[in-house]
C-alpha cells in the first residue's frame, strides 16, 4: 500500500493535469469570445499549453498550482524547472525566441525584489529583465544543491551562455510570470459562469459537462498521436455553436455516448415490449434494433430528467401525444379487422402498426430535438407498460402469459 507521501504526490500530479485541461478549455473559450477563430491550442505538446494565433505569434504556458502561502523564490524548483524546459527548447531550436512568448502562471506568491518579481507581463512598471537575469545567476552560484532537479536545471541554464552568443538575455526578454493565477477551483467557477452566459443558469452545468467531455476527449486524442492536431478555433466554434443550439428552448441535447452506446439484446427478452413484438412475429434483427432504441431513449430521457433539463410535465405531455397518435391507428385497425378474423390477419395488420412506429412516426419531444430513437424508444417504453400495443389482443395475451408466473 502506498504511503501518505506517495498518495499526496499522485494526487497532486493528477490535479495538475486536471488544472491544465481546465485552463486550456478556459483559454479556448476566451479566444472564441474574441471573435477571431484564427488560433489553435494544444496541451502537453511543446509545453503545458501551447497557443498559436496568426503568423509568428506562439505562446507557451507553464502552469503551477501550489498551496496557499507557497512563495516562488530565486531557488524555487517551479521556477528553475520551467527555465530548464525553455532553455533546452531554445538551445535545440525547438522554439524561436523572437516569435514566442513564454508564460509562467503560478498560484504561488512572488516576493518583492525576487527574479520572478522583475518578470511580470510586458508593460508593467517594475519589469527589469537584466535585474532578473542577475538575480538568477547569483542564486545559481550560491546554490549548494547536488541532488534533486536543480543541478540539471542549472546545467541547462548554463548551456545558454556557451558558444558564439548567449541566449540567457533573449530568453529573459520572452518570459512573463504571473502570480495569483486562479487555481483549478476558480477556473472551474469561471467556466461555470461562461456556461451560464451561453445557455442560462439552469442548464449551465449540463452544458459544461458536455463541453468538458468533448474537449478532454479531443485533447487526449491530440496527446496520444505523435504531432497530434491541436484544437483549432474553427473546430471549437463549430462544436460550441452546435452545443448551444442543442440547449435552446426548443431543443434538447442528444449525447454521443448514448446514441453510440452498445447493448445486450438478451437482457431484454423478458420485457413486455419484446414480448409484444414476439406476438406479431417480428424478426430477431428488428427486435434487436427495438431493444437498441429502447435502451437509448430510456438512458437519454433519464439523463435529461437527472439534469433538470425537462420542463414540468413535459414527459407526460409527450407520452400522451404518442398514445393519442397510436390510438387512432389502433382503433382503425380493429374496425378493419372486424369480429371474424384469423390470427394471421391480426398479425399482418399489427405489423402495419408497428411498421408505422418503426419507419414513419417521428414526433420530436421538442421541435429542435428530432433524433428518431427518442420517438421509437419512447413507444417501446409505453409498450413495456402496456399503454400501447401492436397485436389487437395484446393486453389479454400478455396478461395470460404472466398468469402462470403470478399463480406460482
Coordinates of C-alpha atoms in Angstrom, one line a residue:
X1 CA 0.0 0.0 0.0
X2 CA 1.4 3.4 -0.9
X3 CA 2.4 5.7 2.0
X4 CA 0.8 9.1 2.6
X5 CA 3.6 10.9 0.8
X6 CA 3.2 8.8 -2.3
X7 CA -0.6 9.3 -2.3
X8 CA -0.1 13.0 -1.9
X9 CA 2.3 13.2 -4.9
X10 CA 0.0 11.1 -7.1
X11 CA -3.0 13.3 -6.1
X12 CA -1.0 16.5 -6.8
X13 CA 0.1 15.2 -10.2
X14 CA -3.4 14.2 -11.2
X15 CA -4.7 17.6 -10.0
X16 CA -2.0 19.3 -12.1
X17 CA -3.2 17.6 -15.2
X18 CA -6.8 18.4 -14.5
X19 CA -5.7 22.0 -14.0
X20 CA -4.1 22.0 -17.4
X21 CA -7.2 20.7 -19.1
X22 CA -9.5 23.2 -17.3
X23 CA -7.2 26.1 -18.0
X24 CA -6.8 25.1 -21.7
X25 CA -10.6 25.0 -22.1
X26 CA -10.9 28.3 -20.4
X27 CA -8.3 29.8 -22.8
X28 CA -10.2 28.3 -25.8
X29 CA -13.5 29.9 -24.6
X30 CA -11.8 33.3 -24.1
X31 CA -10.2 33.0 -27.6
X32 CA -13.6 32.1 -29.0
X33 CA -15.3 35.1 -27.4
X34 CA -12.8 37.4 -29.0
X35 CA -14.5 36.6 -32.4
X36 CA -11.2 35.7 -34.1
X37 CA -11.0 32.0 -35.0
X38 CA -7.5 32.0 -36.4
X39 CA -5.9 30.2 -33.5
X40 CA -5.2 26.7 -32.1
X41 CA -4.5 25.3 -28.7
X42 CA -2.5 22.2 -27.7
X43 CA -2.0 20.6 -24.3
X44 CA 1.3 18.8 -23.3
X45 CA 2.8 19.5 -26.7
X46 CA 5.7 21.9 -26.6
X47 CA 4.6 23.0 -23.1
X48 CA 1.7 22.6 -20.6
X49 CA -0.4 24.7 -23.0
X50 CA 0.6 26.0 -26.4
X51 CA -1.3 28.7 -28.3
X52 CA -0.8 29.8 -31.9
X53 CA -2.6 32.9 -33.1
X54 CA -1.7 34.1 -36.6
X55 CA 1.7 34.1 -38.1
X56 CA 4.7 34.5 -35.7
X57 CA 2.6 34.6 -32.5
X58 CA 3.3 31.5 -30.4
X59 CA 2.7 31.3 -26.7
X60 CA 3.9 28.6 -24.4
X61 CA 2.4 28.4 -20.9
X62 CA 3.6 26.6 -17.8
X63 CA 1.1 26.2 -15.0
X64 CA 2.0 25.8 -11.4
X65 CA -0.7 25.2 -8.8
X66 CA 0.6 25.4 -5.2
X67 CA -0.9 25.6 -1.7
X68 CA -1.7 28.9 -0.1
X69 CA 1.4 30.6 1.3
X70 CA 3.9 29.0 -1.0
X71 CA 6.4 31.5 -2.4
X72 CA 8.4 31.5 -5.6
X73 CA 11.9 32.4 -4.5
X74 CA 15.0 32.6 -6.7
X75 CA 15.8 29.0 -6.0
X76 CA 12.2 27.7 -6.3
X77 CA 12.1 24.4 -8.1
X78 CA 9.0 25.5 -10.0
X79 CA 10.9 28.5 -11.4
X80 CA 14.1 26.5 -12.3
X81 CA 12.2 23.5 -13.8
X82 CA 10.4 25.9 -16.1
X83 CA 13.6 27.7 -17.0
X84 CA 15.1 24.3 -17.9
X85 CA 12.3 23.4 -20.2
X86 CA 12.5 26.7 -22.1
X87 CA 16.3 26.8 -22.1
X88 CA 16.6 23.3 -23.6
X89 CA 14.0 24.1 -26.2
X90 CA 15.7 27.3 -27.1
X91 CA 19.1 25.7 -27.3
X92 CA 17.8 22.9 -29.5
X93 CA 16.0 25.4 -31.8
X94 CA 12.6 23.9 -30.9
X95 CA 11.4 27.4 -30.2
X96 CA 12.2 30.6 -32.0
X97 CA 12.5 33.1 -29.2
X98 CA 11.8 36.1 -31.4
X99 CA 8.4 34.6 -32.3
X100 CA 7.5 33.0 -28.9
X101 CA 6.1 34.4 -25.6
X102 CA 6.8 32.3 -22.6
X103 CA 4.3 32.5 -19.7
X104 CA 4.7 31.0 -16.2
X105 CA 1.3 31.1 -14.4
X106 CA 1.5 30.3 -10.8
X107 CA -0.8 30.4 -7.8
X108 CA 2.3 30.9 -5.6
X109 CA 3.2 34.3 -4.1
X110 CA 6.1 36.2 -5.7
X111 CA 8.3 38.0 -3.2
X112 CA 9.1 41.6 -4.0
X113 CA 12.6 42.0 -5.3
X114 CA 12.9 38.4 -6.5
X115 CA 13.8 37.4 -10.0
X116 CA 10.2 36.5 -10.8
X117 CA 9.1 39.9 -9.4
X118 CA 11.1 41.6 -12.2
X119 CA 9.5 39.4 -15.0
X120 CA 5.8 40.4 -14.8
X121 CA 3.7 40.8 -18.0
X122 CA 5.1 43.3 -20.5
X123 CA 4.1 46.9 -19.8
X124 CA 4.5 46.6 -16.0
X125 CA 6.5 49.4 -14.5
X126 CA 8.8 47.2 -12.5
X127 CA 9.7 44.8 -15.3
X128 CA 13.5 44.6 -15.4
X129 CA 14.9 41.7 -17.5
X130 CA 18.6 42.3 -16.7
X131 CA 17.9 42.6 -13.0
X132 CA 16.0 39.3 -13.1
X133 CA 18.9 37.6 -15.0
X134 CA 21.4 38.9 -12.5
X135 CA 19.4 37.5 -9.6
X136 CA 19.1 34.1 -11.2
X137 CA 22.8 34.0 -11.9
X138 CA 23.5 34.9 -8.2
X139 CA 21.1 32.3 -7.0
X140 CA 22.6 29.6 -9.2
X141 CA 26.1 30.5 -8.0
X142 CA 25.0 30.5 -4.3
X143 CA 23.2 27.2 -4.5
X144 CA 24.9 24.1 -2.9
X145 CA 22.4 21.7 -4.5
X146 CA 24.0 18.4 -5.7
X147 CA 20.9 16.2 -5.7
X148 CA 17.3 16.6 -7.0
X149 CA 16.2 18.5 -10.0
X150 CA 18.1 21.8 -9.5
X151 CA 21.6 20.7 -10.8
X152 CA 20.1 19.6 -14.2
X153 CA 18.2 22.9 -14.3
X154 CA 21.4 24.9 -13.6
X155 CA 23.2 23.0 -16.4
X156 CA 20.5 23.8 -19.0
X157 CA 20.7 27.4 -17.9
X158 CA 24.5 27.5 -18.1
X159 CA 24.4 26.0 -21.6
X160 CA 22.6 29.1 -22.9
X161 CA 25.7 31.0 -22.2
X162 CA 28.1 28.9 -24.2
X163 CA 29.1 29.2 -27.9
X164 CA 29.2 32.3 -30.1
X165 CA 26.3 34.2 -28.3
X166 CA 24.5 33.9 -25.0
X167 CA 20.8 33.1 -25.1
X168 CA 20.2 34.0 -21.5
X169 CA 19.2 37.6 -22.1
X170 CA 17.0 36.8 -25.1
X171 CA 15.2 34.1 -23.0
X172 CA 14.6 36.6 -20.2
X173 CA 13.1 39.0 -22.8
X174 CA 10.4 36.5 -23.7
X175 CA 9.4 35.4 -20.2
X176 CA 6.3 36.7 -18.4
X177 CA 5.5 35.5 -14.9
X178 CA 2.0 36.0 -13.4
X179 CA 1.4 35.3 -9.7
X180 CA -2.0 34.9 -8.1
X181 CA -3.2 32.8 -11.1
X182 CA -6.7 31.3 -10.4
X183 CA -6.4 27.8 -9.1
X184 CA -8.5 24.9 -10.5
X185 CA -11.5 25.7 -8.4
X186 CA -11.5 29.3 -9.5
X187 CA -11.1 28.3 -13.2
X188 CA -14.0 25.8 -12.8
X189 CA -16.1 28.6 -11.3
X190 CA -15.2 30.8 -14.3
X191 CA -16.1 28.1 -16.7
X192 CA -19.4 27.7 -14.9
X193 CA -20.1 31.4 -15.3
X194 CA -19.3 31.3 -19.0
X195 CA -21.6 28.3 -19.4
X196 CA -24.4 30.2 -17.7
X197 CA -23.8 33.1 -20.1
X198 CA -24.0 30.8 -23.0
X199 CA -27.2 28.8 -22.1
X200 CA -28.6 30.2 -18.8
X201 CA -28.0 29.2 -15.2
X202 CA -30.4 26.2 -15.1
X203 CA -28.7 24.4 -18.0
X204 CA -25.1 25.6 -17.3
X205 CA -23.8 22.5 -15.5
X206 CA -25.3 20.1 -18.1
X207 CA -23.8 22.3 -20.9
X208 CA -20.4 22.5 -19.2
X209 CA -20.3 18.7 -18.6
X210 CA -20.8 18.0 -22.3
X211 CA -18.3 20.7 -23.4
X212 CA -15.7 19.4 -21.0
X213 CA -16.3 15.8 -22.1
X214 CA -15.8 16.7 -25.7
X215 CA -12.7 18.9 -25.0
X216 CA -11.0 16.4 -22.8
X217 CA -11.5 13.5 -25.3
X218 CA -10.3 15.8 -28.1
X219 CA -7.1 16.7 -26.1
X220 CA -6.5 13.1 -25.2
X221 CA -6.7 12.3 -28.9
X222 CA -4.2 15.0 -29.6
X223 CA -1.8 13.9 -26.9
X224 CA -1.9 10.2 -28.0
X225 CA -0.9 11.0 -31.6
X226 CA 2.7 12.0 -32.3
X227 CA 2.5 15.5 -33.6
X228 CA -1.2 15.4 -32.8
X229 CA -3.5 18.0 -34.3
X230 CA -4.3 20.9 -31.9
X231 CA -7.8 22.2 -31.2
X232 CA -8.4 24.8 -33.8
X233 CA -10.6 27.9 -33.5
X234 CA -12.9 26.9 -36.3
X235 CA -13.3 23.4 -34.8
X236 CA -14.1 24.8 -31.4
X237 CA -16.5 27.3 -32.9
X238 CA -18.4 24.6 -34.7
X239 CA -18.6 22.4 -31.7
X240 CA -19.6 25.1 -29.2
X241 CA -22.2 26.6 -31.6
X242 CA -23.7 23.2 -32.2
X243 CA -23.9 22.6 -28.4
X244 CA -25.5 25.9 -27.8
X245 CA -28.2 25.0 -30.4
X246 CA -28.9 21.8 -28.5
X247 CA -29.6 23.8 -25.4
X248 CA -32.0 26.3 -27.0
X249 CA -35.5 26.5 -25.6
X250 CA -36.9 24.4 -28.5
X251 CA -34.3 21.7 -28.3
X252 CA -32.6 19.1 -26.0
X253 CA -29.1 17.7 -26.2
X254 CA -28.5 14.2 -27.8
X255 CA -25.4 12.8 -26.2
X256 CA -22.9 10.9 -28.5
X257 CA -22.2 8.3 -25.7
X258 CA -25.9 7.4 -25.7
X259 CA -26.6 7.5 -29.4
X260 CA -23.5 5.3 -29.9
X261 CA -23.9 3.0 -26.9
X262 CA -23.8 -0.8 -27.1
X263 CA -26.4 -3.1 -25.6
X264 CA -27.1 -6.8 -25.0
X265 CA -30.5 -7.8 -26.5
X266 CA -30.6 -11.0 -24.4
X267 CA -31.0 -8.8 -21.3
X268 CA -34.4 -7.6 -22.5
X269 CA -36.0 -10.9 -23.6
X270 CA -38.4 -10.9 -20.6
X271 CA -39.5 -7.3 -21.0
X272 CA -43.1 -6.6 -22.1
X273 CA -42.2 -4.6 -25.2
X274 CA -40.1 -7.5 -26.5
X275 CA -42.9 -9.9 -25.9
X276 CA -45.2 -7.6 -27.7
X277 CA -43.0 -7.8 -30.8
X278 CA -42.9 -11.6 -30.5
X279 CA -46.7 -11.8 -30.5
X280 CA -46.8 -10.3 -34.0
X281 CA -43.8 -12.3 -35.5
X282 CA -41.2 -9.5 -35.7
X283 CA -37.8 -11.0 -36.7
X284 CA -34.8 -11.2 -34.4
X285 CA -32.8 -8.4 -36.1
X286 CA -35.7 -5.9 -35.8
X287 CA -36.2 -6.9 -32.2
X288 CA -32.5 -6.1 -31.5
X289 CA -33.0 -2.7 -33.1
X290 CA -36.0 -2.2 -31.0
X291 CA -34.0 -3.0 -27.8
X292 CA -31.3 -0.6 -29.0
X293 CA -33.9 2.2 -29.4
X294 CA -35.5 1.4 -26.0
X295 CA -32.2 1.5 -24.2
X296 CA -31.0 4.7 -25.8
X297 CA -34.3 6.5 -25.3
X298 CA -34.6 5.3 -21.7
X299 CA -31.0 6.4 -20.9
X300 CA -31.3 9.8 -22.7
X301 CA -34.6 10.6 -21.0
X302 CA -33.2 9.6 -17.6
X303 CA -30.2 11.9 -18.2
X304 CA -32.4 14.8 -19.2
X305 CA -34.5 14.3 -16.0
X306 CA -31.5 13.9 -13.8
X307 CA -30.0 17.2 -15.1
X308 CA -33.4 19.0 -14.8
X309 CA -33.4 19.8 -18.5
X310 CA -37.1 18.9 -18.9
X311 CA -39.9 21.2 -18.1
X312 CA -42.5 20.3 -15.5
X313 CA -44.9 17.7 -17.0
X314 CA -43.1 17.7 -20.3
X315 CA -42.6 13.9 -20.5
X316 CA -46.2 13.2 -19.5
X317 CA -47.4 15.5 -22.2
X318 CA -45.1 14.0 -24.8
X319 CA -46.3 10.4 -23.9
X320 CA -49.9 11.4 -24.1
X321 CA -49.3 12.7 -27.7
X322 CA -47.6 9.4 -28.6
X323 CA -50.5 7.4 -27.2
X324 CA -53.1 9.6 -29.0
X325 CA -51.4 9.1 -32.3
X326 CA -51.2 5.4 -31.8
X327 CA -54.8 5.1 -30.5
X328 CA -56.4 6.4 -33.7
X329 CA -54.4 3.9 -35.8
X330 CA -55.1 1.0 -33.4
X331 CA -58.8 1.8 -33.4
X332 CA -58.9 1.9 -37.2
X333 CA -57.2 -1.5 -37.3
X334 CA -59.8 -3.0 -35.0
X335 CA -62.6 -1.7 -37.2
X336 CA -61.0 -3.0 -40.4
X337 CA -60.5 -6.5 -39.0
X338 CA -64.0 -7.0 -37.6
X339 CA -65.1 -9.9 -35.4
X340 CA -64.4 -12.7 -37.8
X341 CA -60.7 -12.6 -38.4
X342 CA -57.8 -15.1 -38.5
X343 CA -54.7 -14.9 -36.3
X344 CA -52.6 -14.4 -39.4
X345 CA -54.7 -11.4 -40.4
X346 CA -54.4 -10.0 -36.9
X347 CA -50.6 -10.3 -37.0
X348 CA -50.4 -8.8 -40.5
X349 CA -52.3 -5.7 -39.5
X350 CA -50.4 -5.4 -36.2
X351 CA -47.2 -5.4 -38.2
X352 CA -48.5 -2.5 -40.2
X353 CA -49.0 -0.5 -37.0
X354 CA -45.5 -1.4 -35.8
X355 CA -44.1 -0.6 -39.2
X356 CA -45.6 2.9 -38.8
X357 CA -43.8 3.3 -35.5
X358 CA -40.5 1.9 -36.8
X359 CA -40.3 3.8 -40.0
X360 CA -42.7 6.7 -40.1
X361 CA -43.7 8.0 -36.6
X362 CA -41.5 10.9 -35.8
X363 CA -42.8 13.1 -33.0
X364 CA -40.0 15.2 -31.6
X365 CA -40.2 15.9 -27.9
X366 CA -39.2 19.5 -28.9
X367 CA -39.1 20.9 -32.4
X368 CA -35.3 21.1 -32.4
X369 CA -34.7 17.6 -31.0
X370 CA -35.7 15.2 -33.7
X371 CA -33.5 12.2 -33.1
X372 CA -35.5 9.1 -34.2
X373 CA -34.6 6.8 -31.3
X374 CA -36.3 9.2 -28.9
X375 CA -39.7 8.6 -30.6
X376 CA -39.2 4.9 -31.3
X377 CA -37.7 4.1 -28.0
X378 CA -40.5 6.1 -26.2
X379 CA -43.1 4.0 -27.9
X380 CA -41.3 0.8 -26.7
X381 CA -41.3 2.2 -23.2
X382 CA -45.0 2.7 -23.5
X383 CA -45.4 -0.8 -24.9
X384 CA -43.4 -2.1 -21.9
X385 CA -46.1 -0.5 -19.7
X386 CA -48.9 -1.9 -21.9
X387 CA -50.1 1.7 -22.6
X388 CA -49.7 0.9 -26.3
X389 CA -49.6 -2.3 -28.3
X390 CA -49.5 -3.9 -31.8
X391 CA -51.5 -7.1 -31.7
X392 CA -55.3 -6.4 -31.4
X393 CA -55.4 -8.6 -28.3
X394 CA -52.0 -7.6 -26.9
X395 CA -53.3 -6.8 -23.4
X396 CA -55.2 -10.0 -22.9
X397 CA -52.4 -12.2 -24.4
X398 CA -49.7 -10.7 -22.3
X399 CA -51.7 -10.9 -19.1
X400 CA -52.3 -14.6 -19.9
X401 CA -48.6 -15.1 -20.3
X402 CA -47.9 -13.6 -16.9
X403 CA -50.7 -15.5 -15.1
X404 CA -48.6 -18.8 -14.6
X405 CA -45.8 -16.8 -13.0
X406 CA -48.2 -14.9 -10.8
X407 CA -50.0 -18.0 -9.7
X408 CA -46.7 -19.7 -9.0

